Every structure is written in structure tokens, then in C-alpha cells.
Coordinates of C-alpha atoms and ligand atoms in Angstrom, one line a residue:
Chain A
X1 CA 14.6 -152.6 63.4
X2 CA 13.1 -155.7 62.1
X3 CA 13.0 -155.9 57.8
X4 CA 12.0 -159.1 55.9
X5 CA 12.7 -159.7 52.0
X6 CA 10.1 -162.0 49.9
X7 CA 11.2 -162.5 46.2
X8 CA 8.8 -163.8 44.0
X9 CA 8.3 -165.1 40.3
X10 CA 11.1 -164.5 37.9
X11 CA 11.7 -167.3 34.9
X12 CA 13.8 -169.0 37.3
X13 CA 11.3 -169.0 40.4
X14 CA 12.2 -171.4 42.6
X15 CA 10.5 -172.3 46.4
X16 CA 14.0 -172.1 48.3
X17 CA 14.6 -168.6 46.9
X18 CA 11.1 -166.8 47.4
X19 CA 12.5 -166.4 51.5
X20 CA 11.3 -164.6 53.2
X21 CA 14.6 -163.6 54.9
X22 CA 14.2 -161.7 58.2
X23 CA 16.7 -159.5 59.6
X24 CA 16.7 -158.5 63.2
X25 CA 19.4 -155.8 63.3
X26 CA 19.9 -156.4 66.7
X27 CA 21.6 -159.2 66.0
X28 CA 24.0 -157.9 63.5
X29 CA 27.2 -156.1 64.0
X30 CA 27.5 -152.5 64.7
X31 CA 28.3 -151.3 62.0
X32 CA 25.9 -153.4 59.7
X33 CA 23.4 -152.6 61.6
X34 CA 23.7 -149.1 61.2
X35 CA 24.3 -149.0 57.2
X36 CA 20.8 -151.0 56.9
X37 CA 19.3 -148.1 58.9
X38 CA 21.3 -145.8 57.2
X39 CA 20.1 -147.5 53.7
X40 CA 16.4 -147.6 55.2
X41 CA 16.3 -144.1 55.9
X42 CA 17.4 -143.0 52.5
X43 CA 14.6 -145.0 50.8
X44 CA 12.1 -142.9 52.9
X45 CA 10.3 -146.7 53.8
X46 CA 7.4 -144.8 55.8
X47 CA 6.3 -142.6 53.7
X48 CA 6.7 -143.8 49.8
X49 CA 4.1 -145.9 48.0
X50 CA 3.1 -149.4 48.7
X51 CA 3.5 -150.2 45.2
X52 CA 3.9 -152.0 43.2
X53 CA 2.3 -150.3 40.4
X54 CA 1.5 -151.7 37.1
X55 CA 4.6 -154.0 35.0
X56 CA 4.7 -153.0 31.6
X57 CA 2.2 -154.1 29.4
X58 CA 3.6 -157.7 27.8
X59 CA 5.8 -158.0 30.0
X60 CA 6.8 -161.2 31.7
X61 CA 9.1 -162.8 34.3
X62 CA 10.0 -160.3 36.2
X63 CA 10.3 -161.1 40.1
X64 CA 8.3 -159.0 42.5
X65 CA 9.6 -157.9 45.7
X66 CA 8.3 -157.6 48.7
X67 CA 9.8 -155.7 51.6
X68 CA 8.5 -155.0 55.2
X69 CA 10.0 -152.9 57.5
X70 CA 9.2 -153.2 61.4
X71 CA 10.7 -150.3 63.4
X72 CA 9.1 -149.6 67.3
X73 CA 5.1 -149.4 66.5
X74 CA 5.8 -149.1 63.1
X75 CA 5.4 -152.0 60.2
X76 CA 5.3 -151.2 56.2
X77 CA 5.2 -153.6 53.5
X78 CA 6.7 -152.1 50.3
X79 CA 6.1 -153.8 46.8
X80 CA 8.4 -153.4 43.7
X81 CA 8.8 -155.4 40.2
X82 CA 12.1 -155.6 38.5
X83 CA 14.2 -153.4 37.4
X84 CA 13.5 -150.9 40.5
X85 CA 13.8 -147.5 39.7
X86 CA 14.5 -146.0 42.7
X87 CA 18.1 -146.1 43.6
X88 CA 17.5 -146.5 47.3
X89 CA 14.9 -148.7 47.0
X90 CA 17.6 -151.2 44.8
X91 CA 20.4 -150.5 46.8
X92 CA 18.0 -151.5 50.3
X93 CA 16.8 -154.9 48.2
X94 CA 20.3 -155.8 47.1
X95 CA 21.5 -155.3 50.8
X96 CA 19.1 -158.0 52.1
X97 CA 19.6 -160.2 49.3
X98 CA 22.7 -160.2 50.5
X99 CA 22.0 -161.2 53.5
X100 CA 20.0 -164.1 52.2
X101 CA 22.5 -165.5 50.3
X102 CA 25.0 -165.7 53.1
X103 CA 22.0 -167.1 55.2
X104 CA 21.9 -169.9 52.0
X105 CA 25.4 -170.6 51.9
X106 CA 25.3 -170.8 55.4
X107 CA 22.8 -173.5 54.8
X108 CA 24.7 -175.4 52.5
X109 CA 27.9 -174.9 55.1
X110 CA 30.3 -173.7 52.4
X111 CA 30.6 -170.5 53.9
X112 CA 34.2 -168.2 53.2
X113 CA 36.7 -170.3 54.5
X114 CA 35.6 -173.6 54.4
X115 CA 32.8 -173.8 57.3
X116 CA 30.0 -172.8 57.8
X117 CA 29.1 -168.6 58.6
X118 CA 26.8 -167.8 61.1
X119 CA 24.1 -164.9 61.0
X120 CA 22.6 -164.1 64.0
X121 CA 20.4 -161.9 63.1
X122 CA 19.2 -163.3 60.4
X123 CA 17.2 -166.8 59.5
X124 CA 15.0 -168.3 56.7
X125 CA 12.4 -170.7 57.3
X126 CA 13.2 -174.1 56.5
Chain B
X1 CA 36.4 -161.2 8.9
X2 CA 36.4 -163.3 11.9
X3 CA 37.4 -166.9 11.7
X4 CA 38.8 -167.3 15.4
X5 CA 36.0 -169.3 16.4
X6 CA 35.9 -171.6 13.1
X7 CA 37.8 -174.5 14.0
X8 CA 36.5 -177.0 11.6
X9 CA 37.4 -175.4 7.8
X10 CA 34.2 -177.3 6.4
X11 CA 32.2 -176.2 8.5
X12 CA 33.2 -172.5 8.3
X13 CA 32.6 -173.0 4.0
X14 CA 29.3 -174.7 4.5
X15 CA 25.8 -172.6 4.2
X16 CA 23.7 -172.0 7.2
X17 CA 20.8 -174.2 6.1
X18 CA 23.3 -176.7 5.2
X19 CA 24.4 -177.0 8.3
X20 CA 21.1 -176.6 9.6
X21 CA 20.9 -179.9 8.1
X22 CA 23.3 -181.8 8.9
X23 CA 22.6 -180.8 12.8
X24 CA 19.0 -182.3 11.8
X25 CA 20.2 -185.0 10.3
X26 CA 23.9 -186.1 10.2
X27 CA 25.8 -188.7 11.9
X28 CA 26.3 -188.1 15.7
X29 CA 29.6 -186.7 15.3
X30 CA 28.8 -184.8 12.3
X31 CA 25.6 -183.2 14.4
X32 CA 27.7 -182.2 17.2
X33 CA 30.2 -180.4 15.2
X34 CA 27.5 -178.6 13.3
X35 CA 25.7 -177.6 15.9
X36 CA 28.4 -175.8 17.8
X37 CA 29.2 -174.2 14.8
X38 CA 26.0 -172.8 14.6
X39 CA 25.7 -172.4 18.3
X40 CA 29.3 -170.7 18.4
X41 CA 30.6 -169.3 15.3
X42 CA 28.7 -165.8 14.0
X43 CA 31.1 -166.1 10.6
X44 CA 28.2 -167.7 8.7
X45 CA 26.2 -164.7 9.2
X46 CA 28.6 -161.9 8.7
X47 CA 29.7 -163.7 5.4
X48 CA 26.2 -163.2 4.5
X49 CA 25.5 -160.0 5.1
X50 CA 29.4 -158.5 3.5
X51 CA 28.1 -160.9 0.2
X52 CA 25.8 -158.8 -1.9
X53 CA 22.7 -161.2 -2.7
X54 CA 22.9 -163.3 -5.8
X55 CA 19.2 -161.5 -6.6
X56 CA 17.3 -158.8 -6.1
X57 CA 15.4 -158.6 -3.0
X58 CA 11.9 -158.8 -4.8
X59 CA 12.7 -161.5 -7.2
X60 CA 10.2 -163.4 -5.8
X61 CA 12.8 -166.3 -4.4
X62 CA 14.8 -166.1 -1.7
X63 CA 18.7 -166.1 -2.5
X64 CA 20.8 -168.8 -1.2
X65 CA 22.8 -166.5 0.2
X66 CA 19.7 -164.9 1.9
X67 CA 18.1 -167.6 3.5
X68 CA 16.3 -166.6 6.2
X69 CA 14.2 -164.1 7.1
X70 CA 15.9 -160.3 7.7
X71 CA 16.8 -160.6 11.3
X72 CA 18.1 -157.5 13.3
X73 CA 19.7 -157.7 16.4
X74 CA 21.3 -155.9 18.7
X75 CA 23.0 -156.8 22.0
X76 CA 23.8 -155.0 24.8
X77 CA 26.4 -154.6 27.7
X78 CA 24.9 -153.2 30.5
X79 CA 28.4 -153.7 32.8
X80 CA 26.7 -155.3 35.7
X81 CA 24.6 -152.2 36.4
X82 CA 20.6 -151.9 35.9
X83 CA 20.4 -148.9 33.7
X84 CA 19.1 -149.9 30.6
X85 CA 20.0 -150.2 27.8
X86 CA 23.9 -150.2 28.2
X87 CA 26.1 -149.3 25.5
X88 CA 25.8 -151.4 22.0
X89 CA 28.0 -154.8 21.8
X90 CA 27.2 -156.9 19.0
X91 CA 24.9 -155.5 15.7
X92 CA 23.3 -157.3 13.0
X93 CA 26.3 -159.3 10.7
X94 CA 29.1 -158.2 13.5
X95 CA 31.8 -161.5 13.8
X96 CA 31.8 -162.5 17.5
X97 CA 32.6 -159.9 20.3
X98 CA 34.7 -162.7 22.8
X99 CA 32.1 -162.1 25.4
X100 CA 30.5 -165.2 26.0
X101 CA 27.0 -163.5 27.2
X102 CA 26.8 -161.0 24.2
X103 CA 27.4 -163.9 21.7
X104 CA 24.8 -166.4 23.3
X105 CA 22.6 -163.7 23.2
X106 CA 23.3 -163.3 19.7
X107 CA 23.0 -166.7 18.5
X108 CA 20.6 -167.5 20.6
X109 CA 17.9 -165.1 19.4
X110 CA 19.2 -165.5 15.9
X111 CA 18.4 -168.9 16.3
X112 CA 15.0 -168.4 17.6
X113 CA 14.6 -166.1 14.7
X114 CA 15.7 -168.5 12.6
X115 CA 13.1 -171.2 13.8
X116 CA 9.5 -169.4 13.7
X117 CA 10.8 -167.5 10.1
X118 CA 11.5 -171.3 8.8
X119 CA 9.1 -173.0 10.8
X120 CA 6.3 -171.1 10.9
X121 CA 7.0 -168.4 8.3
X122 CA 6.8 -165.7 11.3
X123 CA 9.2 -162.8 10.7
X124 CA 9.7 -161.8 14.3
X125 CA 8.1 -161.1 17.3
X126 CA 5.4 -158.6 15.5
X127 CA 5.6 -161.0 12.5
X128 CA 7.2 -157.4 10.7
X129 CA 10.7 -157.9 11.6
X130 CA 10.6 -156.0 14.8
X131 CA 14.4 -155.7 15.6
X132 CA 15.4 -158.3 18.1
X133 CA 17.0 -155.9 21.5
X134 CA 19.4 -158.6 23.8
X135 CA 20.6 -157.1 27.1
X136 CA 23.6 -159.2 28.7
X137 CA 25.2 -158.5 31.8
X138 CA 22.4 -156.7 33.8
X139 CA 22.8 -156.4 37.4
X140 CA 25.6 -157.9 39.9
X141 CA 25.3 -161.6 40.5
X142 CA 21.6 -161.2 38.7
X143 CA 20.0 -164.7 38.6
X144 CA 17.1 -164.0 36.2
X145 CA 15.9 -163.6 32.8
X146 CA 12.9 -161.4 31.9
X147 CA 11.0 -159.6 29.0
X148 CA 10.1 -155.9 30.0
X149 CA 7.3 -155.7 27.0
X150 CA 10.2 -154.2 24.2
X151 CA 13.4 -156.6 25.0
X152 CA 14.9 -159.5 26.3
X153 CA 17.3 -158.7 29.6
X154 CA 19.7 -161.3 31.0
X155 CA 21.7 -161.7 34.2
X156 CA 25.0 -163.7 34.7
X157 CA 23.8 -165.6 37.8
X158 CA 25.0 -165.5 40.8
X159 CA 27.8 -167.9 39.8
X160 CA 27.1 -170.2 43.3
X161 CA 23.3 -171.9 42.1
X162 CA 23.2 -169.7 38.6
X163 CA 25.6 -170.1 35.4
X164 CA 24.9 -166.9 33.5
X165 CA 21.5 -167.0 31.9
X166 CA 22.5 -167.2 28.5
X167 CA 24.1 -170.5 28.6
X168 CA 21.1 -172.2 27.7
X169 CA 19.4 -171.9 24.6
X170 CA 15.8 -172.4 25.3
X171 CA 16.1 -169.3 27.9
X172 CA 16.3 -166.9 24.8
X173 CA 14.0 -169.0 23.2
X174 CA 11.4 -168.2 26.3
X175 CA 11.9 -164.2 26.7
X176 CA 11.8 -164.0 22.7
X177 CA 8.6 -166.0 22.8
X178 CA 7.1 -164.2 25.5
X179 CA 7.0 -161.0 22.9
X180 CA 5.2 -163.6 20.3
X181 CA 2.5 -163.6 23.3
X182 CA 2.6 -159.9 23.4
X183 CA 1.5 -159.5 20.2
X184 CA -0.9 -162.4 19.6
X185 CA -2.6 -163.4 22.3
X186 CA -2.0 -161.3 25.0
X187 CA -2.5 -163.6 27.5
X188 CA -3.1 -161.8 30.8
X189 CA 0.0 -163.0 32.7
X190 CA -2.4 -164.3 35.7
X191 CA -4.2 -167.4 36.8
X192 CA -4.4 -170.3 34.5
X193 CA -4.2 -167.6 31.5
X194 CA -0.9 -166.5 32.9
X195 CA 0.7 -170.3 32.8
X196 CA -0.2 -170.6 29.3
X197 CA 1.6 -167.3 28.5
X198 CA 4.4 -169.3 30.9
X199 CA 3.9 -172.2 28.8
X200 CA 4.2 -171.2 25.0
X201 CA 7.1 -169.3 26.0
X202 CA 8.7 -172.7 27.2
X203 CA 7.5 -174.6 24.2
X204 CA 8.9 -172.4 21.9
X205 CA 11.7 -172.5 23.8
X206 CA 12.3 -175.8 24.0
X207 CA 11.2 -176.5 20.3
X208 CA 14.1 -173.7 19.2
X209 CA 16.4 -176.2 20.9
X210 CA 15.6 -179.3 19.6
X211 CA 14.8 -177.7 15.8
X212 CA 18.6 -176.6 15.8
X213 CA 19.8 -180.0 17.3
X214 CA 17.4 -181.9 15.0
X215 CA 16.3 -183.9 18.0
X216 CA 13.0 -186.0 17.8
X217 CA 10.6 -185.6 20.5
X218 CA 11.6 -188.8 21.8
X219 CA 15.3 -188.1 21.8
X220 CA 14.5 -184.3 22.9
X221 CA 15.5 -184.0 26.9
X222 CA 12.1 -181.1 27.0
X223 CA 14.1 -179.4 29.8
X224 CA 13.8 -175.9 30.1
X225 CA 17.3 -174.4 31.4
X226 CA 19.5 -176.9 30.9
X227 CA 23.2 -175.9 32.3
X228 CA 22.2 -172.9 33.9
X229 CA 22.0 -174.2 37.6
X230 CA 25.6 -175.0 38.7
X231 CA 27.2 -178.2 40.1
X232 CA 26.6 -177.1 43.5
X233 CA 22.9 -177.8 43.2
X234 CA 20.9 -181.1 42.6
X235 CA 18.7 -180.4 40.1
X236 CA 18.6 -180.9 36.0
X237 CA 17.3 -178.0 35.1
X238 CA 14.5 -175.7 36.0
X239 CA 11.7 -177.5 34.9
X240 CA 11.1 -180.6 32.9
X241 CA 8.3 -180.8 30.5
X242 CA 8.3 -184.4 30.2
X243 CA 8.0 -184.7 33.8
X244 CA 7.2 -181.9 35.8
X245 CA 7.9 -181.4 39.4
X246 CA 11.9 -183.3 38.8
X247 CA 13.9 -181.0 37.8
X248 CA 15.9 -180.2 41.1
X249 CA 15.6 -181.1 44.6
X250 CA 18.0 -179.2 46.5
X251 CA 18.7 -178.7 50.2
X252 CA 19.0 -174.3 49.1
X253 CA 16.5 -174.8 46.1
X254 CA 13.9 -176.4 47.5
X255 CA 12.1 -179.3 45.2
X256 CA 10.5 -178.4 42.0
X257 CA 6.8 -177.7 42.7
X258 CA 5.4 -178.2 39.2
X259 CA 2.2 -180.0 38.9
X260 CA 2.0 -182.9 35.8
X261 CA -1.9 -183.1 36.2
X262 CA -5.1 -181.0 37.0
X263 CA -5.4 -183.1 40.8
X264 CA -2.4 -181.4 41.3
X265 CA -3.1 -177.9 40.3
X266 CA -1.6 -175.3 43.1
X267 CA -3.8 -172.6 44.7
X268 CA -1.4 -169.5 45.2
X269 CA -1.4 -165.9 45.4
X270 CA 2.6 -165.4 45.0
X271 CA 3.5 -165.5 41.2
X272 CA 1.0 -164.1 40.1
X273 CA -1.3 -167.4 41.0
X274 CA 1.6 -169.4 40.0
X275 CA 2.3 -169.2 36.5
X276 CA 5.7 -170.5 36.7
X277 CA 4.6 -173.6 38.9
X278 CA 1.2 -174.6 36.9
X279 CA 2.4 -173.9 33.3
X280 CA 4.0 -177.8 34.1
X281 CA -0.3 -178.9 33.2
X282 CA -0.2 -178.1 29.6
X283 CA 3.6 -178.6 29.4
X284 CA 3.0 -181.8 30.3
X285 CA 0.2 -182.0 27.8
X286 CA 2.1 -180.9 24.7
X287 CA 4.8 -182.9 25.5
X288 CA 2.3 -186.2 26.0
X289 CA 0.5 -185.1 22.3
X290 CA 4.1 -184.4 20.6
X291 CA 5.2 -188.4 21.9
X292 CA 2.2 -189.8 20.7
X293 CA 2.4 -188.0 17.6
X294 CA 6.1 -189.2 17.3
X295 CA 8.8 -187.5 15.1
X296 CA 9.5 -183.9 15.1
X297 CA 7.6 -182.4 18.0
X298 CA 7.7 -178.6 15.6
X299 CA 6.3 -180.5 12.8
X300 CA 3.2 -181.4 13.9
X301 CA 2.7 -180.8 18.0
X302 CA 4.1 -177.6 17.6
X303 CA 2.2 -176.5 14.7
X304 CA -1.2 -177.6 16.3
X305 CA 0.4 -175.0 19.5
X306 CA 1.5 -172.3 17.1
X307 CA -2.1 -172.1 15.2
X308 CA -3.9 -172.1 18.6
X309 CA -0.6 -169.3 20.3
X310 CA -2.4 -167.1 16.6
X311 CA -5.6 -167.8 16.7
X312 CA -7.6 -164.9 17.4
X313 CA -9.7 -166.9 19.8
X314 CA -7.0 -167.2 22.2
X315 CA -8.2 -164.2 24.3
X316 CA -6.3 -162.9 26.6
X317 CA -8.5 -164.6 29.7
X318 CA -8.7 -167.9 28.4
X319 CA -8.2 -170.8 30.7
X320 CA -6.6 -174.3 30.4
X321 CA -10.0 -175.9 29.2
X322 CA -10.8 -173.2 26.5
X323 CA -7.3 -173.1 25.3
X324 CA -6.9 -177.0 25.4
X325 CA -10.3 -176.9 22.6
X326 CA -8.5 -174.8 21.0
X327 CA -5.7 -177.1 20.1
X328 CA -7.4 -180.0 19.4
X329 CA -10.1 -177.5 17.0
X330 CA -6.5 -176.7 15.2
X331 CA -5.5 -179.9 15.2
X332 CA -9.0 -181.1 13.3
X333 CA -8.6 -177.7 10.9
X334 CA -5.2 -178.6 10.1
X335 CA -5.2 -182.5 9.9
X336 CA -8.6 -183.3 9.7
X337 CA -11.3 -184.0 11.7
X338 CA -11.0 -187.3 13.6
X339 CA -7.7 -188.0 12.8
X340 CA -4.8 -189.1 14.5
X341 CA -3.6 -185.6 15.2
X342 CA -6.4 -184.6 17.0
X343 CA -7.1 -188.0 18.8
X344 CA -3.6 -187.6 20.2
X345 CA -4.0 -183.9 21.1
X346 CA -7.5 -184.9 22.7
X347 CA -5.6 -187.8 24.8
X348 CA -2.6 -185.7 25.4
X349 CA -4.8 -183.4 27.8
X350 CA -7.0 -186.0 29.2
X351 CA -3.7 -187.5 30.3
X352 CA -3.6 -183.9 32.7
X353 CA -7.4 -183.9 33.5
X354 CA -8.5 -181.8 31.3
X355 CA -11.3 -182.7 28.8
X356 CA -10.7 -180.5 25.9
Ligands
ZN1 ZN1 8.5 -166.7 31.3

């Protein structure tokens, strides 16, 4: 399973953070891999709305996510302004931005412990 | 009472306005120690409110001990979560809670308050007191700020690029102002009319900042975010008004991509068209009209902004050229037409490529 975070907009927007960060589960650990299934599944990613629906009216800065899932034949793009409603839906966007701030660090070599942390299943674009 | 933030005994005894103006106008050493009284220390205002006023509320004048309009806020914890609203931390004339987010919260929208009620004689962001609604602590590692169309939400950062989000004044400034849009204006928040709902919100912002710090537009720093990113990324701030497209370039960041003129002007879909990246145009522009102008960038720039952020023909699809005639057609109404005011307004958006 393939899935790629884009963040965009929020008062503090900023080029380096929009991603997109791609995540090949393949390359990921057991385990990991499986919870981001597992946390896939539970959002139902092939069958909810593309979103993202209407912000409230007014309302301003709030960063818009975009989420694509690739599984087999399969692709879905999912859209969803701040604050998500959905549980899942959070919980499966807070798991890649995980990732992508690992991937960062990674970047910046100040990884836990001093050097740098690897991801091999995940990259951002330069 | 609470007097464990109030270090300096003079200061604790001395009246909000007087402080006001002493951080306006006071020796260097005396402005700094005012203004972290009134950026720290809630004792002024909870004095206040336990003091019955000297007169009744309809006497006509406002007491001294009732200087401002009647602000009421309330803060709230949300304990790192999303579910709003959280439980209740800090109310109207409470001393300070310890937590550093609730109290910048709290100070920082009583000091935006404080600044359109004296400034501009605007109670709130409905200009009828709507109660001020501060939400600290949202989310884990949340590096973001946002107004959901009823209150102002705040995230502690990620604590690796973000200090919390709170830290810097003009950021409470910019979500409380974004309401004042709501109400007025209603700038559609998209395309060039979208960057000008981006851009009041950070010239209020930045004008809360330098009215409490009695800063000249000159001395002013027109950042926007000041202290929130952390020491581990090269940047100033988040954007610069003074000079957009400098704030940061950073290896993780990426470089500021603000444009300063109209040749510059970025073609996007993401952001909504960019209304955080081309808001830098007419930021640029009020801060070019506010340092011809010289002095106090709220006295006269700012008033020129906040006439055209009111008037009812700023719709809520108006572009950089409409809303650029617009200023300098406030600046004539205000100053007169011809004058210096509206010269400098007229040249401060020429300056961006854009002929009011
Ligand atoms: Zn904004």
C-alpha cells in the first residue's frame, strides 16, 4: 500500500511543510506496516467522501489535507480541513505526519540519538 | 489577589493606561518593564474588575478605573486533544492561571481588545462586545493557529521548528482580526480577495504589537511571528512585512515564498490560490505608506486600513486594485484630498505595481 500526505495553508504555511510525504509500506517494518493498514481500514478510505466540504463560514487558517491512498488497482484522494471530525480519519493523518516529521528530522540529521534516522519507506521531495 | 507575577511594586500600583503610556513613551528601560508588565501580569485587570467603578456605568464618562471597553474573555484548556472547547481556564478579571499558553492567550487578546476599543473605538470583533473564546493547548505537537468563524484555537508547536503559538503577540492579534473580517468585510478567503483577508489580519496584528510597545513604524520590526520558530531553524519569523520573502530560509522550511511586488505575484491552486504567500503585495504596501507617512503606523496608515477593512465597499470579492482605491479614497475622506496622506498611500502601492 502506497499513501501520500499534502498539508496545506494554515497561518504558519510554509513550502518545506506542505510535503507531500509518500509512504511505501513495503518498506517499513512489520509491524508498522500493518498498524497503517490497520489505521487505513478503519477510516473506510475507499468508500467515504472525497471531501472536503465546506470550512465554516469566516473562518480562516485552517490547513487542508490531502490524503491519497494507492492499494493494488486502487487510488483515492481524500480531502479534510482542520479540526477532522472523524476519529479515524485524524488518527490516519496524525500517523503520516508522523512519519514526515521523522523524514524532516532525518533531513536535518538530528535524529534520536545523535545521527541521522533512516526511513525507507518513506521520502519527501527536495 | 494575585501579585506573584508583579515584580516591580510600581508597576503593580500604576493604572493600565498609565502604563500604556509609559510602554509608548518612556525611557528604554522604563518601556521594557512596562511592557512585560502588561504583557505578563493579569493583576491590573482583576484589580479592576474586584474595584467597584468610581461612576455609574451611564455617566456619560468612562471611569478611570474602567478604562477600556468591557472585554470578556474566556480561555480554554483543551489538554492536547481536538475536542473543542476543553474545559474553562482563565475568565474575565481571573489573576494568572501559571500556564504560560492560557495567559498569553489572555493577555494577548486583551490586548488586541484593548487596541481597536482605544484606537479605533471598536468594541470587539462584532463591534458589540462579542465575548472573546481563546483555546490553548489543542492537539499534540499542533503547529498552527486558526479561527474556525466563532474562536481563536492555538497549538503548542511541535517544540522542534514551533514554540507554542501563543508566544508571539501579533499571532492573537491575526486570529482575533480575522473575526473583524468576518463581520465587516467578508472577504472571500480566495484569490487576491483571500490575501487581503490574510493581510488585515496581519496588520492588525502587527499594529496590536507595536501599539502596546509604543514602537514607530520605523523602529517597528513588521514581523509577523516573531519567537515562534525555534533556534533550530534559520528564519526571523514567518513573514516580514517590511520585506517579504526574508523571513526564514531553512534547509526543513524551505525559503519564504512571499512576493514584495505585483511582477512577483504567484499563480497557485494550494492555499486556497495562495493567500498566505501573496498577502506579502499589500503588506508590503501598508508598510511602504505607514514609512512614508512616518510616526505611529496606527495613527494614520492604520486608520486609512481600518476605514477601508469597514467600508461597506470592501465587498467580499474585491481584488488588490479595487481595495488599493479604496485606501487611498479613505485616505482623501479622512485627510483631504491631495494631501500628503493620500500621495503617500498612492505611492505606497505603486511601489508594488499596483495603480490604485
Ligand atoms: Zn490568517
Amino acid at each position: 500500500m502506497r499513501l501520500k500526505l499534502k498539508t496545506e495553508g494554515g497561518f504558519a504555511s510554509f513550502p518545506g511543510l506542505q510535503g507531500p510525504v509518500e509512504i511505501d509500506t513495503e518498506g517499513l517494518g512489520e509491524e508498522e506496516a500493518a498498524e497503517l493498514v490497520r489505521r487505513v481500514r478503519e477510516t473506510r478510505f475507499f468508500e467515504r467522501p472525497e471531501g472536503p466540504g465546506e470550512p465554516p463560514p469566516g473562518a480562516a487558517d485552517l490547513r487542508l489535507h490531502v490524503v491519497t491512498v494507492e492499494e493494488g488497482a486502487r487510488s483515492r484522494t481524500v480531502r479534510a480541513y482542520e479540526p477532522v471530525e472523524d476519529p479515524a480519519l485524524r488518527a490516519l493523518i496524525e500517523a503520516l505526519d508522523a512519519q514526515a516529521r521523522e523524514i524532516r528530522r532525518a533531513r536535518r540529521g538530528r535524529g534520536p540519538g545523535g545521527g541521522p534516522v533512516g526511513r525507507p519507506g518513506g521520502n519527501v521531495p527536495p | 489577589m494575585n501579585h506573584a507575577a508583579c515584580r516591580n511594586p510600581v508597576f503593580c500600583l500604576t493604572p493600565p493606561y498609565l502604563l500604556r503610556r509609559i510602554a509608548r513613551n518612556g525611557s528604554p528601560a522604563q518601556r521594557e518593564t512596562a511592557t512585560r508588565t502588561l504583557a505578563s501580569d493579569g493583576t491590573f485587570r482583576s484589580l479592576r474588575q474586584a474595584t467597584p467603578p468610581s461612576r455609574a456605568p451611564d455617566a456619560g464618562v468612562r471611569g478611570v478605573l474602567e478604562p477600556e471597553g468591557r472585554k470578556r474573555r474566556t480561555i480554554f484548556d483543551v489538554g492536547n486533544t481536538q475536542n473543542l472547547p476543553g474545559r474553562v481556564a482563565r475568565t474575565e478579571g481571573e489573576g494568572p492561571s501559571g500556564d504560560a499558553a492560557v495567559d498569553e492567550a489572555y493577555d494577548g487578546l486583551g490586548a488586541t481588545y484593548d487596541f481597536f476599543w482605544e484606537v479605533y473605538e471598536r468594541d470587539s470583533i462584532d463591534d458589540d462586545g462579542l465575548p472573546l473564546n481563546g483555546h490553548v493547548h489543542f492537539g499534540v505537537d499542533y503547529a498552527n493557529a486558526f479561527w474556525d468563524g466563532e474562536r481563536m484555537v492555538f497549538g503548542d508547536g511541535d517544540g522542534e521548528l514551533f514554540n507554542r503559538f501563543t508566544i508571539s503577540l501579533d499571532v492573537m492579534g491575526h486570529e482575533l482580526s480575522h473575526g473583524v473580517t468576518q463581520y465587516e468585510s467578508g472577504l472571500n478567503y480566495m484569490g487576491q480577495p483571500g490575501a487581503l483577508n490574510e493581510h488585515l489580519s496581519d496588520v492588525y496584528g502587527s499594529l496590536v504589537k507595536q501599539y502596546l510597545l509604543g514602537q514607530t513604524a520605523e523602529e517597528a520590526d513588521w514581523l509577523i511571528g516573531a519567537g515562534l520558530l525555534t533556534e533550530n531553524v534559520d528564519g526571523v519569523a514567518l513573514r516580514s512585512m517590511r520585506e517579504p520573502g526574508t523571513a526564514f530560509d531553512d534547509e526543513v522550511l524551505g525559503e519564504d515564498p512571499q512576493p514584495a511586488h505585483m511582477d512577483d505575484f504567484v499563480r497557485t491552486f494550494e492555499d486556497n490560490g495562495g493567500v498566505h504567500i501573496n498577502s506579502g503585495i499589500p503588506n508590503r504596501a501598508f508598510y511602504l505608506a505607514a514609512a512614508a507617512l512616518g510616526g505611529n503606523a496606527w495613527e494614520v496608515a492604520g486608520r486609512i486600513w481600518n476605514a477601508t477593512a469597514i467600508d461597506p465597499r470592501l465587498k467580499p470579492d474585491t481584488g488588490f486594485r479595487r481595495f488599493a482605491r479604496l485606501t487611498a479614497r479613505n485616505a482623501a475622506s479622512l485627510y483631504g484630498s491631495g494631501g500628503r496622506e493620500e500621495d503617500a498611500v498612492r505611492g505606497a502601492w505603486e511601489g508594488v505595481g499596483i495603480t490604485p
